[in-house]
Short mmCIF file of C-alpha atoms and ligand atoms in Angstrom, two decimals:
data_model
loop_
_atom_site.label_atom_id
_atom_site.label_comp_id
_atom_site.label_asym_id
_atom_site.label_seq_id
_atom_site.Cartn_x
_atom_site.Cartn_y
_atom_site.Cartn_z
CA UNK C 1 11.39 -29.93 21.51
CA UNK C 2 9.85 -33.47 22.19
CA UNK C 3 12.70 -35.01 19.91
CA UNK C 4 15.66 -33.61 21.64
CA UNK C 5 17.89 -35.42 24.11
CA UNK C 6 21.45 -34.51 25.12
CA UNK C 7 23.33 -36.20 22.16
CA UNK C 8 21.36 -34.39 19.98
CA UNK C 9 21.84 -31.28 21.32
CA UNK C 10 25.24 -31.84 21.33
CA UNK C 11 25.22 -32.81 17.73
CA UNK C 12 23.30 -29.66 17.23
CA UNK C 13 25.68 -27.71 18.97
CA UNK C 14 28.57 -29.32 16.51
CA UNK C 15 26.31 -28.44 13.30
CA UNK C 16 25.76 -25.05 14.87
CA UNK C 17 29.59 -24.14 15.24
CA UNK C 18 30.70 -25.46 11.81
CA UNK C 19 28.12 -23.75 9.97
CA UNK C 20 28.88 -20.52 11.67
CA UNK C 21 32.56 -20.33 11.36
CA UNK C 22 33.20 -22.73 8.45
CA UNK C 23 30.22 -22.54 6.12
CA UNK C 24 28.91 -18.94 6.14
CA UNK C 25 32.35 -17.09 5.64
CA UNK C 26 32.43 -19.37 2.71
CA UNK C 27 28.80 -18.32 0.85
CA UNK C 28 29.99 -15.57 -0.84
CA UNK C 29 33.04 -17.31 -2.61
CA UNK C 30 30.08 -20.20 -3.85
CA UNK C 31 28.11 -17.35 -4.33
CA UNK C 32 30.38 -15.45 -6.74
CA UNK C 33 32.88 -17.61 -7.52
CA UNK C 34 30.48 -20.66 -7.82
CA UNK C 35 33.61 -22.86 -5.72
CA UNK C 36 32.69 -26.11 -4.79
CA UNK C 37 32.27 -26.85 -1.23
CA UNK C 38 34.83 -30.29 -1.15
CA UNK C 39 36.86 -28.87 2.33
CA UNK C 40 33.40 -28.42 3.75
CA UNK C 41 31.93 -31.70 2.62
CA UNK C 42 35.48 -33.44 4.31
CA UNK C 43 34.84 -31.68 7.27
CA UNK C 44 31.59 -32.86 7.35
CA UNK C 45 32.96 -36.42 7.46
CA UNK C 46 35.59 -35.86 10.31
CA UNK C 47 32.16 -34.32 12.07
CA UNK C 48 30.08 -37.24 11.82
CA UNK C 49 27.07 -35.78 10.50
CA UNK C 50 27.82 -37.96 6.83
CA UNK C 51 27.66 -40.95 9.12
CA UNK C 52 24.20 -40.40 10.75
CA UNK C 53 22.45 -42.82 8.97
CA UNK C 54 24.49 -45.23 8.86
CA UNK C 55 25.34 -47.87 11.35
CA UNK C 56 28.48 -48.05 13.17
CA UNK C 57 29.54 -51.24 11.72
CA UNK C 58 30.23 -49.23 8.68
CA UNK C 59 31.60 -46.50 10.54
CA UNK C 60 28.84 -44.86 10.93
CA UNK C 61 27.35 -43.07 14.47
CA UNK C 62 23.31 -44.00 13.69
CA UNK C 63 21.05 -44.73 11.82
CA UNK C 64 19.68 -41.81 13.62
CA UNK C 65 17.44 -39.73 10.84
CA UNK C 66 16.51 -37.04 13.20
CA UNK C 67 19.25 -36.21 14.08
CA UNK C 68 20.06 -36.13 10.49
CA UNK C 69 17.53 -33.86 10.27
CA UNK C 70 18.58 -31.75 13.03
CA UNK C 71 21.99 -30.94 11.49
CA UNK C 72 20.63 -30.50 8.33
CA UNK C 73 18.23 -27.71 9.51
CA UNK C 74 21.29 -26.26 11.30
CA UNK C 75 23.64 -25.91 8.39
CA UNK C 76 20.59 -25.08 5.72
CA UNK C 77 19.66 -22.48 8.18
CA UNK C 78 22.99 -20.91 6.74
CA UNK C 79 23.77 -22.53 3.43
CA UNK C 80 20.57 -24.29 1.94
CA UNK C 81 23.64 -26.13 -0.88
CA UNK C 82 25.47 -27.41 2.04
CA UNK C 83 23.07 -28.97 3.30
CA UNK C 84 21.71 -30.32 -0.33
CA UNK C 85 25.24 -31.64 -0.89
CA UNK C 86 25.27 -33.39 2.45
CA UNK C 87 21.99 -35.20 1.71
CA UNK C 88 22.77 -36.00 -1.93
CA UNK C 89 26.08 -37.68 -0.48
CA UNK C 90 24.37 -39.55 2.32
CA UNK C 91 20.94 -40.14 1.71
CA UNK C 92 20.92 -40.54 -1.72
CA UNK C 93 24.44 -41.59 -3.18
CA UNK C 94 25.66 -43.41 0.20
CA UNK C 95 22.32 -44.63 0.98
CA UNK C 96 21.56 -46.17 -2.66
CA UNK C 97 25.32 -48.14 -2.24
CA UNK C 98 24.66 -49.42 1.22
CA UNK C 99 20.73 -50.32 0.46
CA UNK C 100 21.57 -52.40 -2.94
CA UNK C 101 25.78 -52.83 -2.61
CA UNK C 102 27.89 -55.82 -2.43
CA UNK C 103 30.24 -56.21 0.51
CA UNK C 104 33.22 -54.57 -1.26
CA UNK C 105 30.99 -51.98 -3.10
CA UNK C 106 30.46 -50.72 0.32
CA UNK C 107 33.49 -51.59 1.89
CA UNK C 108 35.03 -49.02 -1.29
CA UNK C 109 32.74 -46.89 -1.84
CA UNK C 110 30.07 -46.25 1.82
CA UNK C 111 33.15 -46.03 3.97
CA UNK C 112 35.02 -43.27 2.29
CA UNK C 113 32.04 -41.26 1.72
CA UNK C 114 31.20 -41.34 5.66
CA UNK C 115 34.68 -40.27 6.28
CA UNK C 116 34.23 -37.70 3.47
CA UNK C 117 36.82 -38.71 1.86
CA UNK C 118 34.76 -39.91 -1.04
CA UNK C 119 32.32 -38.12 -3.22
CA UNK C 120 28.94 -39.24 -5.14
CA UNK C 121 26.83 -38.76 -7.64
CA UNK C 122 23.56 -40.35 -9.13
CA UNK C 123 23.10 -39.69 -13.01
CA UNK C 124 19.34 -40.77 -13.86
CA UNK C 125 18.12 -37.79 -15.46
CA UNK C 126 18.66 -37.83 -19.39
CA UNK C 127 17.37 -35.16 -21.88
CA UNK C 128 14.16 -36.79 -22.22
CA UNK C 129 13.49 -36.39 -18.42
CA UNK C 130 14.21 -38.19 -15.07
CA UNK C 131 11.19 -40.73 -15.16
CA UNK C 132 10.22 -42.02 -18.52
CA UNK C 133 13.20 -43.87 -18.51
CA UNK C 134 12.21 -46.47 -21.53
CA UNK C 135 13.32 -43.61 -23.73
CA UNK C 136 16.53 -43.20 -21.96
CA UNK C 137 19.80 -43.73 -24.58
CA UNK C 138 22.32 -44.83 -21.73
CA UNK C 139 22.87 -48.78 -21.99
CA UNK C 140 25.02 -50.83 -20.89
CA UNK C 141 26.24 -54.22 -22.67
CA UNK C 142 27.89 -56.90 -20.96
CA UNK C 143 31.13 -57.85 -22.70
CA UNK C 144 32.65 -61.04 -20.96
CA UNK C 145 33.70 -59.99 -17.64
CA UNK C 146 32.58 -56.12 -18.01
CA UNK C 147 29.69 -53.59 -18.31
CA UNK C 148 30.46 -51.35 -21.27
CA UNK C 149 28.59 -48.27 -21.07
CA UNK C 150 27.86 -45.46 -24.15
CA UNK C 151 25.52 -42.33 -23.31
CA UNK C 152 24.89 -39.79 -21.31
CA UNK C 153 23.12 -37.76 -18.82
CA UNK C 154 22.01 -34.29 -17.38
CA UNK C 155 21.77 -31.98 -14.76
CA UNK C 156 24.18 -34.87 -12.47
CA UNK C 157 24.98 -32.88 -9.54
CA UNK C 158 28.75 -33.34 -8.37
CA UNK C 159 29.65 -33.58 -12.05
CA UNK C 160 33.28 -33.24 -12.42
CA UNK C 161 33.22 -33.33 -8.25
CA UNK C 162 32.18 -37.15 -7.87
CA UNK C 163 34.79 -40.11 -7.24
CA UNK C 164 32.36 -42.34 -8.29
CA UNK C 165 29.01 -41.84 -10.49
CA UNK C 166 25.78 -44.29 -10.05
CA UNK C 167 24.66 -44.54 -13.54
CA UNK C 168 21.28 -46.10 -14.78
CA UNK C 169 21.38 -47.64 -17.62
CA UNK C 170 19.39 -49.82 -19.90
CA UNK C 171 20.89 -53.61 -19.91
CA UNK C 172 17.89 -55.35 -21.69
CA UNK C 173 14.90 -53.94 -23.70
CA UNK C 174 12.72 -51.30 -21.53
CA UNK C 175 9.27 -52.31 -20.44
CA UNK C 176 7.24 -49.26 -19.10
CA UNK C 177 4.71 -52.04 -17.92
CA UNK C 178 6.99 -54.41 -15.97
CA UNK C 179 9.10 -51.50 -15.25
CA UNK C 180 11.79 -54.39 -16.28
CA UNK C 181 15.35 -53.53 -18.81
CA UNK C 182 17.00 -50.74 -16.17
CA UNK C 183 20.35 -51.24 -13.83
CA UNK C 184 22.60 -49.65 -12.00
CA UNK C 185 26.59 -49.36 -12.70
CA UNK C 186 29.40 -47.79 -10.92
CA UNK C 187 31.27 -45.48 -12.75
CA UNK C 188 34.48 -44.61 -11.39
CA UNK C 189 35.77 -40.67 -12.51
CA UNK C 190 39.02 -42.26 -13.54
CA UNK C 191 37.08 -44.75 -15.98
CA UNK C 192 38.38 -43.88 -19.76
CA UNK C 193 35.81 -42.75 -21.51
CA UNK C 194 33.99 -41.00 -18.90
CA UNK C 195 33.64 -37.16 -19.12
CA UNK C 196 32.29 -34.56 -17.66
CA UNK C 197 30.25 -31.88 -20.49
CA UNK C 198 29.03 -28.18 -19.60
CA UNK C 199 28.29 -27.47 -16.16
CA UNK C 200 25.49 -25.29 -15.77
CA UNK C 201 25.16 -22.00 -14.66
CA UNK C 202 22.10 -22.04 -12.16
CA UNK C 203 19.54 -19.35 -10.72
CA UNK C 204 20.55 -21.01 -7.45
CA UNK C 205 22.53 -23.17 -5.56
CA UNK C 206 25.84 -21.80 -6.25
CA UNK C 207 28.95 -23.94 -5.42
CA UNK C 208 27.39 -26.96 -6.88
CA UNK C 209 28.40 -27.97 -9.98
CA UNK C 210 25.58 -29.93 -11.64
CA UNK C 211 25.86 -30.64 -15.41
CA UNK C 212 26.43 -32.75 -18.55
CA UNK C 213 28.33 -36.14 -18.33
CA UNK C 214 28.85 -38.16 -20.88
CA UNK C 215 30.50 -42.14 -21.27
CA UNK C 216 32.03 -43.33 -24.49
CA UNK C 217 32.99 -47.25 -24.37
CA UNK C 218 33.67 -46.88 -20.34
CA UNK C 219 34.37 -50.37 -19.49
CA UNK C 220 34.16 -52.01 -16.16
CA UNK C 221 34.31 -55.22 -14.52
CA UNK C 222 30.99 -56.64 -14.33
CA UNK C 223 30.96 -56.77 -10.50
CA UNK C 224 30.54 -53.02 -10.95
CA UNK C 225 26.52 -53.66 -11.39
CA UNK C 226 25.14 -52.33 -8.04
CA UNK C 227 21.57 -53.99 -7.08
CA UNK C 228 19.78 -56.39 -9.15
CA UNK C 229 19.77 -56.77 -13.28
CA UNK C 230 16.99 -54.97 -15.17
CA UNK C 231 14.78 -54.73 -12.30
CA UNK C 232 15.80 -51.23 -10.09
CA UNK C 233 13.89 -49.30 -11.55
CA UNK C 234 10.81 -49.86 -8.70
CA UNK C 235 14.14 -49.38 -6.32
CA UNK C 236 14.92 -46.33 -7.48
CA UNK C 237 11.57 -44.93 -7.08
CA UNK C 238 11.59 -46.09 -3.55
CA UNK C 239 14.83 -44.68 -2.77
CA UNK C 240 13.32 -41.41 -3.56
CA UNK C 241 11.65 -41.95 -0.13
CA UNK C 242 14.61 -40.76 1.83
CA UNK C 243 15.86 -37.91 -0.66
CA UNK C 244 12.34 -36.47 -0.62
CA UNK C 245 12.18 -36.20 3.88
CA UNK C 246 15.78 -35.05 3.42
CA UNK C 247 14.83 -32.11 1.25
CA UNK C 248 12.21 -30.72 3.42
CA UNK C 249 14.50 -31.17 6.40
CA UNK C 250 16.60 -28.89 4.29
CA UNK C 251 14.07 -26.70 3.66
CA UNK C 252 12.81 -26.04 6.77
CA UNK C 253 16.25 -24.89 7.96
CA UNK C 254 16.80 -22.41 5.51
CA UNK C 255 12.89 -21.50 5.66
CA UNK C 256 14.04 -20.84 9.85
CA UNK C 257 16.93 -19.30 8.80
CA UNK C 258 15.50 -16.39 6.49
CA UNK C 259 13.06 -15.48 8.93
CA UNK C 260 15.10 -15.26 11.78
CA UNK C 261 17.41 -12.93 10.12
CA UNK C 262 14.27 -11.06 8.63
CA UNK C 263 12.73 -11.19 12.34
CA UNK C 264 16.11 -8.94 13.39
CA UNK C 265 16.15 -7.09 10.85
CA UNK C 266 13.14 -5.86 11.46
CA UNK C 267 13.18 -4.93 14.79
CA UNK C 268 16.63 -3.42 14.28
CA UNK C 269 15.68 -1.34 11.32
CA UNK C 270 14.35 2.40 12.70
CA UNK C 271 12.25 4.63 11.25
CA UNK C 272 10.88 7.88 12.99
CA UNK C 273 12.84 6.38 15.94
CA UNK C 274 10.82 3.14 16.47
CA UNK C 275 11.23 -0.27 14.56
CA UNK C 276 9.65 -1.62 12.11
CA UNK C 277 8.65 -4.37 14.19
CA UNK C 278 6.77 -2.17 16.78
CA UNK C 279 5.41 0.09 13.77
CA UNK C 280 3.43 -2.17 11.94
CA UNK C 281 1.47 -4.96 12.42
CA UNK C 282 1.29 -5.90 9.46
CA UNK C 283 4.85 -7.09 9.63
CA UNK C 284 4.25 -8.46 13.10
CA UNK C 285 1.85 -10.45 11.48
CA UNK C 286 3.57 -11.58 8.21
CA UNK C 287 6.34 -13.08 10.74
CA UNK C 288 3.65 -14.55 12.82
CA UNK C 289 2.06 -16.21 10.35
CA UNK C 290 5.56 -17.20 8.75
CA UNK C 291 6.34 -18.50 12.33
CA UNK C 292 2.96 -20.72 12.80
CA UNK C 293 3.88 -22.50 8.86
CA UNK C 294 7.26 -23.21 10.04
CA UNK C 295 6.46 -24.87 13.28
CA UNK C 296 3.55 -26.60 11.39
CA UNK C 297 5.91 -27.92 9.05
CA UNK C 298 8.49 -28.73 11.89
CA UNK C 299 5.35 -31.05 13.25
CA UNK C 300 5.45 -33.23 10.26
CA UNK C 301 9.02 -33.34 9.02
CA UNK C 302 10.57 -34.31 12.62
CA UNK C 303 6.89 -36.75 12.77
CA UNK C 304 8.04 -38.22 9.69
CA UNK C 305 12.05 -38.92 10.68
CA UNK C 306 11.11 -40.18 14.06
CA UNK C 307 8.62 -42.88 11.77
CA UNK C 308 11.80 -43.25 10.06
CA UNK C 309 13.90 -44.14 13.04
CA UNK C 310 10.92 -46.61 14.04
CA UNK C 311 11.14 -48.37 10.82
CA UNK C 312 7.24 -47.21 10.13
CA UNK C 313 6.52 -46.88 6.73
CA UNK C 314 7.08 -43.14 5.31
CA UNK C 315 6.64 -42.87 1.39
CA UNK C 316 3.79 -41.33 1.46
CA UNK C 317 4.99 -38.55 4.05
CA UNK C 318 8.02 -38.18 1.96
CA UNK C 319 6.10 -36.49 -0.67
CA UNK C 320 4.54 -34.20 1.59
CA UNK C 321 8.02 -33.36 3.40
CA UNK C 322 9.14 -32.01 -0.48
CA UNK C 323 6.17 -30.31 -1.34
CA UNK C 324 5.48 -28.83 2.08
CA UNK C 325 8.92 -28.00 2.54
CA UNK C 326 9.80 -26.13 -0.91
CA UNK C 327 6.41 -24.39 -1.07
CA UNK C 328 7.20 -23.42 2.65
CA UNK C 329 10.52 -22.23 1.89
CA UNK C 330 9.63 -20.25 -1.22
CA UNK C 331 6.88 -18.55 0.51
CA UNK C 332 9.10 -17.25 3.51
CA UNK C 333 12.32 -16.39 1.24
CA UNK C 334 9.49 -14.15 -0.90
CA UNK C 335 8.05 -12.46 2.40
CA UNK C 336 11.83 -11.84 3.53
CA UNK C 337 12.88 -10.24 0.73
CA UNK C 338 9.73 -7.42 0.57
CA UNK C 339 10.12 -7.28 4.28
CA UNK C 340 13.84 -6.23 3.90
CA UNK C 341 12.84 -3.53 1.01
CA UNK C 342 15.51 -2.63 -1.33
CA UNK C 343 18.20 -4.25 0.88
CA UNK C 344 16.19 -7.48 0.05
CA UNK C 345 17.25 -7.33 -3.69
CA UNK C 346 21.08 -6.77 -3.00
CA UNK C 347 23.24 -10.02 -3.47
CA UNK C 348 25.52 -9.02 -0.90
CA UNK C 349 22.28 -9.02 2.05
CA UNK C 350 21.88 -12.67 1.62
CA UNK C 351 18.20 -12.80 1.58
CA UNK C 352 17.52 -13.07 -1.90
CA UNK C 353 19.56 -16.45 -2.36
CA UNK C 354 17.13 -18.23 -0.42
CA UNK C 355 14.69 -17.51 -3.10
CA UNK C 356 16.51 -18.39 -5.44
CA UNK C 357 17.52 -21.45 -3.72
CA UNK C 358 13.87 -22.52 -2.90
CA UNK C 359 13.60 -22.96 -6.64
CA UNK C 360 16.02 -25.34 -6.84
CA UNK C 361 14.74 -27.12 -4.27
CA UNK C 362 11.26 -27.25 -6.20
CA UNK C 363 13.10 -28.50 -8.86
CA UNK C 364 15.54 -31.00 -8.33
CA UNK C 365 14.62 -34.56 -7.27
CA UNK C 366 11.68 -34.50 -9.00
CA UNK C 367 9.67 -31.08 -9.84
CA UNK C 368 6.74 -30.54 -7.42
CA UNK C 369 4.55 -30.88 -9.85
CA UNK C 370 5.77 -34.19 -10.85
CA UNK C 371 5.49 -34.91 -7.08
CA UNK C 372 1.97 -33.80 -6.36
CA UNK C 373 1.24 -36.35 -9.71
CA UNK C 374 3.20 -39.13 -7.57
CA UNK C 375 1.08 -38.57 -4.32
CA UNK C 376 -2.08 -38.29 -5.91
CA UNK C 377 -2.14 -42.04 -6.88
CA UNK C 378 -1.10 -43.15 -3.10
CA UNK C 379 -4.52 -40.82 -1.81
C1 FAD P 1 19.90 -28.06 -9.73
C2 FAD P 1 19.46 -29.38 -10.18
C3 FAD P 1 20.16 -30.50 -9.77
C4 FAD P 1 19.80 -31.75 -10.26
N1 FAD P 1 20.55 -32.84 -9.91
C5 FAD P 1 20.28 -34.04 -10.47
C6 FAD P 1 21.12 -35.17 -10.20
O1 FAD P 1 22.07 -35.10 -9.41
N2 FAD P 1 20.85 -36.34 -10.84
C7 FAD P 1 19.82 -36.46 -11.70
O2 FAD P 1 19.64 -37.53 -12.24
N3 FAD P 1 18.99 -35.40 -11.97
C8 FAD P 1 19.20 -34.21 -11.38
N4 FAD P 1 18.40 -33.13 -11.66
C9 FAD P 1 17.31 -33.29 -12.62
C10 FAD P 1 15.95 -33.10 -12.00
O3 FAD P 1 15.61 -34.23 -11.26
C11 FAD P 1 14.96 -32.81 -13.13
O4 FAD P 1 15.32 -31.56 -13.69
C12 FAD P 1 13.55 -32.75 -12.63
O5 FAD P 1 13.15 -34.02 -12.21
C13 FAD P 1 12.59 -32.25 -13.71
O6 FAD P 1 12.76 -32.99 -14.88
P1 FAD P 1 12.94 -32.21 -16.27
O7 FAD P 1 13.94 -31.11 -16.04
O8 FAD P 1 13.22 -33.18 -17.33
O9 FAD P 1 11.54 -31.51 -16.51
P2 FAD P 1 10.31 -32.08 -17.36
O10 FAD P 1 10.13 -33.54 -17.11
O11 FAD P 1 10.49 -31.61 -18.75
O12 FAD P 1 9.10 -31.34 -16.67
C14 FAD P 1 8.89 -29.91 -16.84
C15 FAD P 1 7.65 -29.52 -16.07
O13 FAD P 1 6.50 -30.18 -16.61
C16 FAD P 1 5.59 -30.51 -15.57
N5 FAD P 1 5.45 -31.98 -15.45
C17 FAD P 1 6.28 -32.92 -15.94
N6 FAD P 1 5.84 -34.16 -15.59
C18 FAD P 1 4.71 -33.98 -14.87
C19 FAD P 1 3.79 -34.85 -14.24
N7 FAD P 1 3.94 -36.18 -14.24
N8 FAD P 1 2.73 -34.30 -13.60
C20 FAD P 1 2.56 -32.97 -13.56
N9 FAD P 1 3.40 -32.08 -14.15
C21 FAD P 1 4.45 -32.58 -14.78
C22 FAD P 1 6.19 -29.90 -14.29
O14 FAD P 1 5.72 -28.59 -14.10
C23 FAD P 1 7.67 -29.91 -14.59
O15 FAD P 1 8.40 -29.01 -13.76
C24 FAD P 1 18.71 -31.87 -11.16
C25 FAD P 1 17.99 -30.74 -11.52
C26 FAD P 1 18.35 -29.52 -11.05
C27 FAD P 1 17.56 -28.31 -11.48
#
């Protein structure tokens, strides 16, 4: 591939090792179990791959997004919530701290995460939705030298898992105009008054716990505010930038992943002593065609986080790497499962998760829908 050199083939190597003997003979206990992943998302510190986009000052070993990419295909080839939980503690938790922090908010916060020692979350979405946030009930109230924040949010991934939560809130009266009255706080998990609700129990994504928290009179000192007063809401939308790539990075691994094991199974799988594979063409061609999308999609996902690594402008491909990349990885997940029959339907196969993963992925960080609304005023 035109984007590979021999660091990143090494890193690919590392991404390829861990995810075979440390993340796949740990599905089925997130599968059944629903376990969070913490051991895996330490290891992925001691790794590197949570410092990739960082720079080394910080302790990171990049910015390098492609390579971010490339290790993200590698373990979502496996584990499409690995690879989620990576991104949501790099590229958007890590990310949002290091973009908008203070010295010390990084120097407490960035560090640990890259190590892995530190978890993160990002609580924007409230019952009313994840956008309109002027009728969002989270404020927070300055009270001499602290924040004091009452509310709560929704579907916050790492709920429960997080060290620290960012929290929008409202700090002055919300202007849907201006886009002017939203901030951001850090909420510590030991902060009194913060709690964590009911933690959903998802069609996908097992092993992530992603629910309800809540914050009654959580104080904190007022150097807690992370970015500018009242105006982060733009921010946040442009943040979404790198959360967006980052999702179709991961699913274009676990898109590659389904069909490669669907690509085996079918030429393994014999009938009147010949396989599948050689029987029909019609399956030749469903994994033909499934083959062309993916390396299509490759195209513009490893187009976009070479732009990235340029410092050329990508918001506007960021939308297409969600879109393409859940659509993609729905699609191939579906064809997988009728491909593998019966056997597709079985838990235990591990074909049908990616399905049900795919959803989440249209989902979460903004439904598709939502998105294709987004793009449709940048055309
Ligand atoms: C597994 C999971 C993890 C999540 N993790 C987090 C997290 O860590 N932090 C966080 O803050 N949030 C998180 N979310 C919330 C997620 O971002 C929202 O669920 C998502 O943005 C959709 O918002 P909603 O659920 O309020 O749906 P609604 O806003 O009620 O939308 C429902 C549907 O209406 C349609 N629709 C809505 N608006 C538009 C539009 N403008 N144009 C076209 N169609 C539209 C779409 O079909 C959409 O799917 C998570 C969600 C899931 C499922």
């Amino acid at each position: 591939m035109w984007y590979m050199t021999e660091e990143r083939e090494l890193m690919r190597n590392i991404a390829r090792e861990f995810t075979e003997q440390e993340v796949k003979p740990f599905i089925a206990e997130m599968e059944n179990n629903h376990t969070y992943p913490r051991h895996l998302l330490k290891r992925m510190g001691e790794l590197g791959f949570q410092g990739l986009i960082f720079p080394e000052e910080i302790g990171g070993i990049g910015p390098d997004w492609v390579t971010m990419g490339i290790v993200s295909e590698e373990i979502a080839k496996e584990s499409n919530l690995v690879a989620i939980l990576l991104m949501l503690n790099t590229a958007i938790c890590a990310e949002t701290i290091y973009q908008l922090g203070t010295p010390e908010q990084i120097e407490k916060w960035v560090k640990p995460a890259i190590t892995g020692d530190v978890n993160l979350a990002l609580c924007l979405t409230e019952p009313n939705g994840i956008f309109n946030f002027s009728e969002n009930q989270t404020r927070a109230v300055l009270d001499g030298d602290s924040w004091v924040v009452n509310g709560g949010k929704i579907f916050t991934t790492n709920a429960g898992n997080a060290d620290c939560y960012i929290v929008e809130c409202l700090t002055s009266e919300p202007n849907p105009e201006t886009m002017m009255g939203v901030s951001y706080i850090l909420i510590p998990a030991d902060t009194p008054g913060f709690e964590v609700g009911h933690i959903e129990n998802k069609l996908g994504w097992h092993g992530s716990s992603t629910g309800q928290t809540y914050f009654k009179n959580c104080r904190v000192p007022k150097e807690y505010l992370l970015g500018p007063q009242d105006t982060v809401f733009p921010i946040i939308y442009t943040n979404l930038e790198d959360e967006f790539i980052m999702f179709g990075a991961c699913c274009l691994g676990s898109a590659v992943g389904v069909y490669e094991k669907t690509l085996k199974y079918t030429r393994e799988r014999i009938q009147l002593g010949k396989s599948m594979f050689d029987t029909h063409q019609s399956i030749r061609q469903k994994l033909a065609q499934m083959y062309s999308d993916i390396e299509a999609f490759r195209g513009m996902m490893y187009m976009t986080l070479a732009m990235k690594d340029k410092g050329i402008d990508t918001f506007k491909q960021a939308f297409i790497c969600k879109l393409q990349g859940a659509t993609l990885m729905e699609r191939v997940a579906s064809e997988c499962i009728v491909l593998h029959g019966g056997n597709g339907t079985v838990k235990e196969n591990g074909i049908e998760r990616y399905f049900r993963d795919a959803k989440m992925c249209f989902l979460a960080g903004g439904s598709n829908d939502t998105l294709l609304d987004g793009l449709s005023s940048l055309i």
